[in-house]
Coordinates of C-alpha atoms in Angstrom, one line a residue:
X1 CA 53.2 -61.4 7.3
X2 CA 52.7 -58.8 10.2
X3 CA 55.7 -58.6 12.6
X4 CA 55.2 -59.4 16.5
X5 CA 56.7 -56.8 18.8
X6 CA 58.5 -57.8 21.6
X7 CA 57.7 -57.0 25.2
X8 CA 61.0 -55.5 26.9
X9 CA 59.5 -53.2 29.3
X10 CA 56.1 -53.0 31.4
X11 CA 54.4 -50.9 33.5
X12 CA 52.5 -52.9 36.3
X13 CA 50.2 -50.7 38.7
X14 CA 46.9 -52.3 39.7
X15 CA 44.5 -52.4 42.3
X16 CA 42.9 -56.0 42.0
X17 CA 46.0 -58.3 42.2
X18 CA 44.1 -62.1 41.7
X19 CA 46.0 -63.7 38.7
X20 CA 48.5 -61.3 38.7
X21 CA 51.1 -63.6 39.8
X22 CA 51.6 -65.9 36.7
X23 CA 51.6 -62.5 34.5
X24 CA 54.6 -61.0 36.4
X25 CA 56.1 -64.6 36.3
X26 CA 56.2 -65.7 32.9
X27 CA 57.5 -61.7 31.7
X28 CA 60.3 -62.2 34.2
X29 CA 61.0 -65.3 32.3
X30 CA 61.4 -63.5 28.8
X31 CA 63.5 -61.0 30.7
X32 CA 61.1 -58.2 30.8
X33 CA 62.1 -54.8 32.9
X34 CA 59.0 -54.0 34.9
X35 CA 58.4 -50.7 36.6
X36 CA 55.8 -50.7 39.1
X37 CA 54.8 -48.6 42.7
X38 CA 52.8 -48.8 45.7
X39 CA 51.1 -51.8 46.8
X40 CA 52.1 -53.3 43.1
X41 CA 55.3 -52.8 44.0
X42 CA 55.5 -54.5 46.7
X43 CA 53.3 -57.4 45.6
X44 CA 56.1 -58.2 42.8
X45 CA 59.2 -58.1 45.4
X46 CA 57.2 -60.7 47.7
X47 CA 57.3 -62.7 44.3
X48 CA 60.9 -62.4 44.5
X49 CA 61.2 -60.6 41.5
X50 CA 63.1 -57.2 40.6
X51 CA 60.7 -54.2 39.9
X52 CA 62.2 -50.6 39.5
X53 CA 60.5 -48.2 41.4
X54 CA 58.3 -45.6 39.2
X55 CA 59.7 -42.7 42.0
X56 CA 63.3 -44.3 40.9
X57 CA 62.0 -43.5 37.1
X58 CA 60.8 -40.3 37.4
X59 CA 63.3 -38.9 40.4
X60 CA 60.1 -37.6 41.9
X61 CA 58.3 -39.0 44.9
X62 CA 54.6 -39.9 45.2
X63 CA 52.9 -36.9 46.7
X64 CA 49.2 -35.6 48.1
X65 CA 48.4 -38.7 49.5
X66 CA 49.3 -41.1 46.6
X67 CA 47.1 -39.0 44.0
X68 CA 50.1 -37.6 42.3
X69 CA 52.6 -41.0 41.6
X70 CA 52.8 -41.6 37.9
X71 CA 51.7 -38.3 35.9
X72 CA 55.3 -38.0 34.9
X73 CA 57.0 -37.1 31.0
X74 CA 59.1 -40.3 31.6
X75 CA 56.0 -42.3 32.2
X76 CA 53.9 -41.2 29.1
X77 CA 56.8 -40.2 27.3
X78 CA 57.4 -44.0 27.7
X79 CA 54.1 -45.2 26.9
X80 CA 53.1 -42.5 24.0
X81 CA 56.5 -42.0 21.6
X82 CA 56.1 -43.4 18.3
X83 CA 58.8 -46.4 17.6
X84 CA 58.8 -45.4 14.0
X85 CA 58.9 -41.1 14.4
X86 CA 62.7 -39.9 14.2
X87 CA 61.8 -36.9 16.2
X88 CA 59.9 -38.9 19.2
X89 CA 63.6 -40.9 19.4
X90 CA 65.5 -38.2 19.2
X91 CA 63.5 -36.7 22.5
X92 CA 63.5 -40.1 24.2
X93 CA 67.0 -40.1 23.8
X94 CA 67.5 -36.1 24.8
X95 CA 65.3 -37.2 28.2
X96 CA 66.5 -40.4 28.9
X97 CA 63.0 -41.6 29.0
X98 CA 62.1 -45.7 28.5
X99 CA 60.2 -47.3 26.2
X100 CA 57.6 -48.9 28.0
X101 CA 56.1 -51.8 25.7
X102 CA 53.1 -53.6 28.0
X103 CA 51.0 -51.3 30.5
X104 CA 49.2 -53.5 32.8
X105 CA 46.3 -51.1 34.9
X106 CA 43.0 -51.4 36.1
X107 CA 41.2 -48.9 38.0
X108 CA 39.5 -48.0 41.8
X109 CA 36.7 -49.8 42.3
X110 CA 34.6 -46.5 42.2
X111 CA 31.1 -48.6 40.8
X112 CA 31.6 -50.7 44.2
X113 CA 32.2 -48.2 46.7
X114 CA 29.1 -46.4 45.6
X115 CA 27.0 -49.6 46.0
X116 CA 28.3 -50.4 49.5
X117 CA 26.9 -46.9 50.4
X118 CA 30.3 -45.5 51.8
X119 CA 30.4 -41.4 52.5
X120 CA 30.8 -39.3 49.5
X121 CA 34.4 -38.9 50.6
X122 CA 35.3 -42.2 50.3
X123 CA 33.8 -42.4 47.0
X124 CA 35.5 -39.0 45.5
X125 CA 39.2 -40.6 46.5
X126 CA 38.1 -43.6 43.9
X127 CA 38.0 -41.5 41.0
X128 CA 40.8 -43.0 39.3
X129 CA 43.2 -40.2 37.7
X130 CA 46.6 -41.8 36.9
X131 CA 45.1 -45.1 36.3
X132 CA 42.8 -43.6 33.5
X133 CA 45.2 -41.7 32.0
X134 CA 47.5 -44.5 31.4
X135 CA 44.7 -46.5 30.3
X136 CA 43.7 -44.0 27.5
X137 CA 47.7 -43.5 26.5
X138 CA 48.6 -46.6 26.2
X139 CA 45.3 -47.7 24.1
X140 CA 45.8 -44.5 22.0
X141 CA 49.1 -45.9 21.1
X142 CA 48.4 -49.7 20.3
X143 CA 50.4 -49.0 17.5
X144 CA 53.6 -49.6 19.7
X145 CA 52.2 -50.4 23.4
X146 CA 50.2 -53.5 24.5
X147 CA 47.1 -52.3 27.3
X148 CA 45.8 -54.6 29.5
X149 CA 43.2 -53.0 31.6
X150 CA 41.1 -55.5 33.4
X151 CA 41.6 -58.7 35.4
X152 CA 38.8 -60.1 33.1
X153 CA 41.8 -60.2 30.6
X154 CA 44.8 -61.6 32.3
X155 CA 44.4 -65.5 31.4
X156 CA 43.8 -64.6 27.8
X157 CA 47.0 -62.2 28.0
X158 CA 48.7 -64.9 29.5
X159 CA 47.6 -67.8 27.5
X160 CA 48.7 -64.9 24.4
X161 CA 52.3 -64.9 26.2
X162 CA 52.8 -68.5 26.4
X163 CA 52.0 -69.0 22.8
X164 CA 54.0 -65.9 20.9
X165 CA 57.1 -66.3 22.9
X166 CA 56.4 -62.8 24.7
X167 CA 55.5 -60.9 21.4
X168 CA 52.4 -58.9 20.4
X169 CA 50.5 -58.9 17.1
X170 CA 49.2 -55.3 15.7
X171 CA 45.8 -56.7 15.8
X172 CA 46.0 -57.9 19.2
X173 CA 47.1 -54.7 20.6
X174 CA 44.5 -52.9 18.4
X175 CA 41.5 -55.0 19.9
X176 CA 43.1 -54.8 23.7
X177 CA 43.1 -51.0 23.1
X178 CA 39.1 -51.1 22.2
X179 CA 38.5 -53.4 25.6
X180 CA 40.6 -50.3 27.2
X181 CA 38.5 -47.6 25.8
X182 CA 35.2 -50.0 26.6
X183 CA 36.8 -49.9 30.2
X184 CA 37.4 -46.3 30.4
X185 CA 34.1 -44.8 28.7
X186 CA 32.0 -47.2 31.2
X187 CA 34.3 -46.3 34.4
X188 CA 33.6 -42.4 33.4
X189 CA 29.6 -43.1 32.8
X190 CA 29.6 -44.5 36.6
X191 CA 31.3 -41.1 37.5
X192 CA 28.7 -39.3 35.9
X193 CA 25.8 -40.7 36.6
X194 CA 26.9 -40.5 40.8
X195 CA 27.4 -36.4 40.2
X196 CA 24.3 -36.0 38.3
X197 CA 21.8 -37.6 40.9
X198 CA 22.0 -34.1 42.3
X199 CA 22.9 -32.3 39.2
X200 CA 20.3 -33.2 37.1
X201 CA 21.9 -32.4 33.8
X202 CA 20.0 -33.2 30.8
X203 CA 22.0 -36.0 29.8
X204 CA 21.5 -39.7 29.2
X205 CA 24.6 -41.6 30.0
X206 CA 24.6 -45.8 29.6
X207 CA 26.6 -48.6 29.9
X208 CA 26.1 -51.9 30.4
X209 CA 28.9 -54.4 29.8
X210 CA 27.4 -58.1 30.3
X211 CA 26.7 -59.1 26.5
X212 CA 24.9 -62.2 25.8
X213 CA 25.3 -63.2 22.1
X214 CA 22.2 -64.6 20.9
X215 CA 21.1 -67.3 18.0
X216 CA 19.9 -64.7 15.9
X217 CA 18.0 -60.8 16.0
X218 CA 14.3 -61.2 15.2
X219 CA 15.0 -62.4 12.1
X220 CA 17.2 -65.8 11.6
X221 CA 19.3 -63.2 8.6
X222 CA 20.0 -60.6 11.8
X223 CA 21.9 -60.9 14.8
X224 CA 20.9 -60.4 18.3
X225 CA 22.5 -59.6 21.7
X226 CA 21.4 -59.4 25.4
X227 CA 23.1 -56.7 27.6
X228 CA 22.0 -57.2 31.0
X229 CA 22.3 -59.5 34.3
X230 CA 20.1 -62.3 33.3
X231 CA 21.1 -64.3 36.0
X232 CA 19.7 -61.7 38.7
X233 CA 16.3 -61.8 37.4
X234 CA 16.0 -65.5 36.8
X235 CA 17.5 -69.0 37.1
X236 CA 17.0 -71.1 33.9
X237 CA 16.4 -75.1 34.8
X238 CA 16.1 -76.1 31.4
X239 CA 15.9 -75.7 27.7
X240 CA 17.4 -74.1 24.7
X241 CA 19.0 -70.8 25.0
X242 CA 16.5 -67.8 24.9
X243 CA 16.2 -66.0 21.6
X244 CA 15.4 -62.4 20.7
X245 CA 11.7 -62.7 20.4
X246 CA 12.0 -65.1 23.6
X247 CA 13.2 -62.5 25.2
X248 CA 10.6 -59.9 24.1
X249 CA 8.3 -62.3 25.5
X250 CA 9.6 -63.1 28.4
X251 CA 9.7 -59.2 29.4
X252 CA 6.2 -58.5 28.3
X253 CA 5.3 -61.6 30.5
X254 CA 6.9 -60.4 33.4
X255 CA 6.0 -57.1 33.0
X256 CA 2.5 -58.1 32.7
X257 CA 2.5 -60.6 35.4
X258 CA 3.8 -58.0 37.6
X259 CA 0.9 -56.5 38.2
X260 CA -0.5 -59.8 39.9
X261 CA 2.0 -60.1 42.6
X262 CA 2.1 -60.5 46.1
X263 CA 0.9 -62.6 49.4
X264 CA -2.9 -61.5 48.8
X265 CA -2.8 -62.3 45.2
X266 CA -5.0 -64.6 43.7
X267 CA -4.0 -67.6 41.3
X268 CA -3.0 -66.0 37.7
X269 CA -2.0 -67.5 34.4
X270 CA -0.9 -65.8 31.5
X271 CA 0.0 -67.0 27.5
X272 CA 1.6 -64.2 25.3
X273 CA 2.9 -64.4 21.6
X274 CA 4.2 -61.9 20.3
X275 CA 4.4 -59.1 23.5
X276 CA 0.3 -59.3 24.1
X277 CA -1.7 -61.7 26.1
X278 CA -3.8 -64.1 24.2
X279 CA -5.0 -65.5 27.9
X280 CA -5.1 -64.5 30.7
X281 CA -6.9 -65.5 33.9
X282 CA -7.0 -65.7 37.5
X283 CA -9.0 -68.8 39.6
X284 CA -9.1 -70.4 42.6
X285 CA -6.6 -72.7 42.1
X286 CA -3.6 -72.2 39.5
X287 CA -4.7 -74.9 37.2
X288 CA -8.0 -73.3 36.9
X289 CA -6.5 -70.1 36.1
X290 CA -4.4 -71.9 33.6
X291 CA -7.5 -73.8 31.7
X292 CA -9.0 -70.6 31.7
X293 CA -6.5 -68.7 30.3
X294 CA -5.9 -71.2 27.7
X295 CA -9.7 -71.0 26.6
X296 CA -9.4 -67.2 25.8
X297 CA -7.4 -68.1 22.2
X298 CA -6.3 -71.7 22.3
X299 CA -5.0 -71.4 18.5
X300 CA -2.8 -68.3 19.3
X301 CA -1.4 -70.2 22.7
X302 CA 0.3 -72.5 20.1
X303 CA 4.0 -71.6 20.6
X304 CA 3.9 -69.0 23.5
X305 CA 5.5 -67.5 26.6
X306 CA 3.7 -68.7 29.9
X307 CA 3.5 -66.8 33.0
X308 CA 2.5 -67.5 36.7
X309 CA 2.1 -65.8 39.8
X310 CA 2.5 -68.6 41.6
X311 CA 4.6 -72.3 41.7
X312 CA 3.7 -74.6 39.4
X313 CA 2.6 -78.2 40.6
X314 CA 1.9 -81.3 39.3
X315 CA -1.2 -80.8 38.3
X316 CA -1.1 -77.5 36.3
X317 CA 2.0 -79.1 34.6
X318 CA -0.1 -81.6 33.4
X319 CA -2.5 -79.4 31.2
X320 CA 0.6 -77.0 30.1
X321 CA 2.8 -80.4 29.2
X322 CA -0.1 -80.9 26.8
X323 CA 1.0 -77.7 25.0
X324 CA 4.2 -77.0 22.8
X325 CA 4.8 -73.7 24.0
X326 CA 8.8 -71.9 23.8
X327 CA 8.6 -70.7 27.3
X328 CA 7.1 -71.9 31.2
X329 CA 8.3 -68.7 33.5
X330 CA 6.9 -68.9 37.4
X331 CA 8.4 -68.3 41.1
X332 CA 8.9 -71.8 41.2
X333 CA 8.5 -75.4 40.3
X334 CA 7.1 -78.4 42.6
X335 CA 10.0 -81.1 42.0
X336 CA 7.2 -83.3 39.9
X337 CA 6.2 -80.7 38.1
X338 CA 9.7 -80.0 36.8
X339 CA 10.1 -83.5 36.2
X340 CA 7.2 -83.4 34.0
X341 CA 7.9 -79.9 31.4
X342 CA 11.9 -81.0 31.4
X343 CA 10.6 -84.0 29.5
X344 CA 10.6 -81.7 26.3
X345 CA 13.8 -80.9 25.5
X346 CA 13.8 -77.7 24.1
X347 CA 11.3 -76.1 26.1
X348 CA 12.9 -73.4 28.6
X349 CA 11.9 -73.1 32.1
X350 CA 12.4 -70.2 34.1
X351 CA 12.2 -69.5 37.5
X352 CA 11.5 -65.4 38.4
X353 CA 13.7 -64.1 41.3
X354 CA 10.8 -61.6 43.1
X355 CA 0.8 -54.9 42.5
X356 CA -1.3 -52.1 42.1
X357 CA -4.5 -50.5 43.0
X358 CA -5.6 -47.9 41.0
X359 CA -7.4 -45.0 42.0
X360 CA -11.0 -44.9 40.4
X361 CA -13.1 -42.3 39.6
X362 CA -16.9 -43.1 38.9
X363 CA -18.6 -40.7 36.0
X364 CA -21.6 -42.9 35.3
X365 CA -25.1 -42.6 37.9
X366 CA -24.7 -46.1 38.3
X367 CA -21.4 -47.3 40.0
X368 CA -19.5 -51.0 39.0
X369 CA -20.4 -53.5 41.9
X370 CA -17.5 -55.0 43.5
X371 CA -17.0 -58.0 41.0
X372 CA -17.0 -55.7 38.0
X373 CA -14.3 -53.9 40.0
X374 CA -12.3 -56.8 40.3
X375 CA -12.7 -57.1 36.4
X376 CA -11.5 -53.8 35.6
X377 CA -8.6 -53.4 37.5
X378 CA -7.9 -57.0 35.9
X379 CA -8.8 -55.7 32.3
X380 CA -6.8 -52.8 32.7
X381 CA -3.8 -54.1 33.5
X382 CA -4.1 -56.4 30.8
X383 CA -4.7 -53.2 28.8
X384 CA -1.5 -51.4 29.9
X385 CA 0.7 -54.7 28.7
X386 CA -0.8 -54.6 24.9
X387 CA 0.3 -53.2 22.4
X388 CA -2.0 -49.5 21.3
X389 CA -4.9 -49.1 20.3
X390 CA -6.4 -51.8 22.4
X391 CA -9.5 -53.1 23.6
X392 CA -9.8 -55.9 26.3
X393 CA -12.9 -57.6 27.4
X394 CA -12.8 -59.6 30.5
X395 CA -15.4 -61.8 32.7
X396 CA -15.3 -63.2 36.0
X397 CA -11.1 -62.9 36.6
X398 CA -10.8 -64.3 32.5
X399 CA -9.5 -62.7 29.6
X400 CA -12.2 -63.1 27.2
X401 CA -10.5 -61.5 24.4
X402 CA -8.2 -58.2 23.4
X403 CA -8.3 -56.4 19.9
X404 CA -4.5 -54.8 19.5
X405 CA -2.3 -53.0 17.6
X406 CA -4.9 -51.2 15.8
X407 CA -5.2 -47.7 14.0
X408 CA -8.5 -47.0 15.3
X409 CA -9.6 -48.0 18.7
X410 CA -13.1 -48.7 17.0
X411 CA -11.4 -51.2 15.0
X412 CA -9.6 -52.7 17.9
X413 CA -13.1 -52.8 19.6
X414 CA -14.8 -54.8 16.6
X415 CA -11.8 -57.2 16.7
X416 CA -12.2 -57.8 19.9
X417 CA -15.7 -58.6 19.7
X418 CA -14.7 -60.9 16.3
X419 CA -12.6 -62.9 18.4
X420 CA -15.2 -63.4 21.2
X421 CA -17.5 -64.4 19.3
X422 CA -15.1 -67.0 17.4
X423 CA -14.5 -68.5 20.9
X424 CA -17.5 -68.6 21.6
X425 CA -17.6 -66.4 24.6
X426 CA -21.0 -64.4 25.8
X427 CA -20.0 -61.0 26.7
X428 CA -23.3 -60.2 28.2
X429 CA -22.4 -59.2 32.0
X430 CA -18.2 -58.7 30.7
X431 CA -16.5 -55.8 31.2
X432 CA -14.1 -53.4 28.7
X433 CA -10.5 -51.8 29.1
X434 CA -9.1 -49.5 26.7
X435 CA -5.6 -48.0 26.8
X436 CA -6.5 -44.6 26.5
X437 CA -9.6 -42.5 26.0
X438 CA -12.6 -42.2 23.8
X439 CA -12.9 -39.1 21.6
X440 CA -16.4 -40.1 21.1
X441 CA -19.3 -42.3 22.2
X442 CA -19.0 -45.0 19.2
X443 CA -17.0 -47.1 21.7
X444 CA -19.8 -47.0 24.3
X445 CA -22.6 -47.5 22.0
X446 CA -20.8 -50.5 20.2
X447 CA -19.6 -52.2 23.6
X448 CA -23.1 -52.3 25.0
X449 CA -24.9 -53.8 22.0
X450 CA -22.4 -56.6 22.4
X451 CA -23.2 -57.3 26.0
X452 CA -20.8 -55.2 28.0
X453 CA -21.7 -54.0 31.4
X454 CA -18.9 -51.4 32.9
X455 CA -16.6 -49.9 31.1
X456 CA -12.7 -48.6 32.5
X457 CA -10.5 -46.2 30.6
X458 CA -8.5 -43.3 31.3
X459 CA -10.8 -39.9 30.4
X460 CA -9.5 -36.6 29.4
X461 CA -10.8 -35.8 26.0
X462 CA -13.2 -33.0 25.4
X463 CA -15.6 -35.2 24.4
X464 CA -15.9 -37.0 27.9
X465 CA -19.2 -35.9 29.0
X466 CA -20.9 -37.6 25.2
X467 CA -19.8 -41.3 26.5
X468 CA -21.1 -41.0 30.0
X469 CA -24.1 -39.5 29.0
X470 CA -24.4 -42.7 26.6
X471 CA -23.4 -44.9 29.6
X472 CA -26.2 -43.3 31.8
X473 CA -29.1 -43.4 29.2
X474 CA -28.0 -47.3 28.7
X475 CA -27.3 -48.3 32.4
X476 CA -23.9 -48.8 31.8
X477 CA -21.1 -48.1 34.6
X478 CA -17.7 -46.6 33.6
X479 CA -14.5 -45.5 35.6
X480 CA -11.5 -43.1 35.1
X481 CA -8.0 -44.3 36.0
X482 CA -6.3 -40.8 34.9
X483 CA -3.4 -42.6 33.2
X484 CA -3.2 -43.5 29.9
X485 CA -1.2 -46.5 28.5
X486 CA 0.3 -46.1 25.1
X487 CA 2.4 -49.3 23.9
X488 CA 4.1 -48.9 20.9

């Protein structure tokens, strides 16, 4: 069985004191010798319990302002020798240097002084130096030293003392020495990410340290987490915790209803499954945008991810309660209508914590009249949220239908038009959207025998010119956005 070390000796120098107290307390109890300095320091004598200076230690004093206190030999000597290596004794007996078994540091809140937008003085003096480098000693070490290096930690390191008598298990140490290193490699990736604003190095430097385990990856036989502040972006009323693909859906969604936003926008419903809208619509009132959306595919809305721009009431949430769908995401809920969806239990209901005019260019002789405007932007925005090659047809603010994920954008168009026609929708007078261009003018030629009127996409191939000269002999009207939008 694996032998606990006891704790004899720590090292206690910290900037965030909360639930320090018990910590100091219960070592005391076991008799431990704690070395400490500064503010630390003092904190622990107000506790009424003896600390040894670090200055007392090392025989030196603190100097330049406090940066230079505990980069000492009888500090790292302390926390670095080997229990086990003759030769490290031997020197720590030469030196009269300590063992030092615990090291208990965290480190300036640099991340924090950035974000309260203090003067790039301010933030320079919280680079943590000594505080880092006994982080990344003491964790190299876990062999022989115990690191705690985050306040997050201190009741499970206490709750640890309390039940192992003051002692230390080898694979305790060894998995407080990763949450050190964890610590230390995102505290240096804030650091570098504040020079390079200005820098501009070609370096890509992440860390993100608010893991979410989920029920499973996209598969039930792999596993899934969720890095990220969840609860900044929504507030979850009810249901079953989000899974993987939810959680693809539930970006795409908001992604998607993005676009619809703000005081001037009009009602707008959206169903997704599987990262693409199979409705979409926008009405005059939000259960008419919902109805309509729903008509676009109501097979495919079967299990989905819905979206609004706007809060739900009662009677919207009567038509959606109608539908087992994973996911109801809006701005709000009307107290009824909550009432109403929370009646399925699993069902999860999120509220979003809170658009985009695009600059047209007409090609064709004949220009889109306002209305078909309104469609386009609408189409293509649906366009830009589905997955390449697409096609979208749309008609009077309604998604009629969207061919996706396709090799060939002529075969996305024929989908399309499959699924229209399987719905039963007349695309005579509808408009099209495609992600990206058309290097020839089968696209044209095979929207207009199907009934469409205006086309919008972004131009640029060499080819142009053959497509709006189809358009113009056939009276269609077509746009150019300029941007392409690829989604792989």
């Amino acid at each position: 069985m694996e032998q606990a070390l006891p704790i004899r000796s720590a090292l206690i120098s910290v900037f965030h004191k909360d639930g320090l107290a018990p910590i100091v307390e219960k070592l005391n109890d076991h008799g431990v010798t704690i070395y400490s300095t500064g503010g630390t320091e003092q904190f622990i004598k107000e506790l009424g319990i003896p600390v040894v200076a670090v200055e007392d230690l090392t025989e030196y004093p603190s100097i330049l302002g406090g940066r230079v206190k505990t980069l000492h030999p009888k500090i790292f000597g302390g926390i670095l020798n080997r229990q086990n290596h003759e030769g490290d004794q031997s020197q720590m007996a030469e030196f009269s240097i300590p063992q030092i078994d615990l090291v208990i540091v965290d480190l300036y809140p640099f991340e924090q002084t950035v974000a309260s937008g203090a003067d790039a003085q301010a933030i320079i003096e919280k680079i943590d130096i000594g505080g880092i480098s006994l982080i990344r000693a003491a964790a190299k070490n876990f062999a022989d030293t115990f690191c705690l290096s985050s306040v997050a930690d201190y009741q499970e390191f206490l709750d640890l003392l309390k039940a192992q008598n003051g002692t230390t298990t080898l694979a305790q140490r060894k998995r407080f020495a990763a949450k050190a290193f964890a610590c230390s490699s995102h505290y240096d990736t804030a650091i570098f990410n504040y020079f390079n604003q200005e820098t501009q190095l070609n370096h890509l430097k992440l860390s993100v340290d608010q893991g979410q385990p989920l029920r499973y990856g996209e598969n039930p036989h792999q596993k899934g987490e969720f890095f990220g502040a969840m609860d900044q972006m929504f507030d979850k009323l009810h249901g079953k915790e989000l899974s993987y693909n939810n959680l693809l859906d539930v970006d795409a969604a908001v992604q998607l209803m993005n676009e619809f936003q703000g005081s001037d926008a009009s009602p707008c419903f959206a169903i997704l499954k599987h990262n693409n809208a199979c409705g979409m619509a926008q009405g005059n009132s939000l259960s008419e945008a919902y109805a309509k959306a729903l008509a676009a595919d109501p097979v495919s809305a079967f299990g989905g991810v819905l979206i609004a721009n706007q809060k739900i009431d009662l009677e919207t949430a009567e038509q959606i309660h109608e539908l087992f769908c994973e996911v109801v995401i809006a701005p709000g809920f009307s107290q009824e209508a909550l009432a109403l969806l929370s009646q399925k239990k699993n069902r999860i209901i999120l509220v979003q914590k809170l658009f985009k005019q695009s600059d047209l260019t007409v090609v064709t002789d004949q220009a889109p009249t306002q209305a078909q405007i309104d469609d386009l932007l609408f189409a293509s925005v649906i366009c830009k949220h589905t997955k390449s090659n697409t096609i979208v047809f749309v008609k009077d603010g309604q998604l009629y239908a969207s061919g996706t994920g396709q090799t060939s954008r002529v075969d996305a168009l024929r989908q399309a038009i499959e699924k229209a026609k399987s719905f039963n929708f007349d695309l005579n007078g509808a408009v099209m959207a495609s992600d990206a261009f058309f290097p020839f003018p089968d696209c044209v030629e095979i929207a207009d025998r199907a009934g469409i009127k205006a086309v919008i996409q972004p131009g640029g191939s060499i080819k142009d010119q053959m497509s709006i000269d189809y358009c113009n002999a056939h009276n269609l009207s077509m746009v150019f956005t300029g941007t392409r939008h690829f989604k792989h």
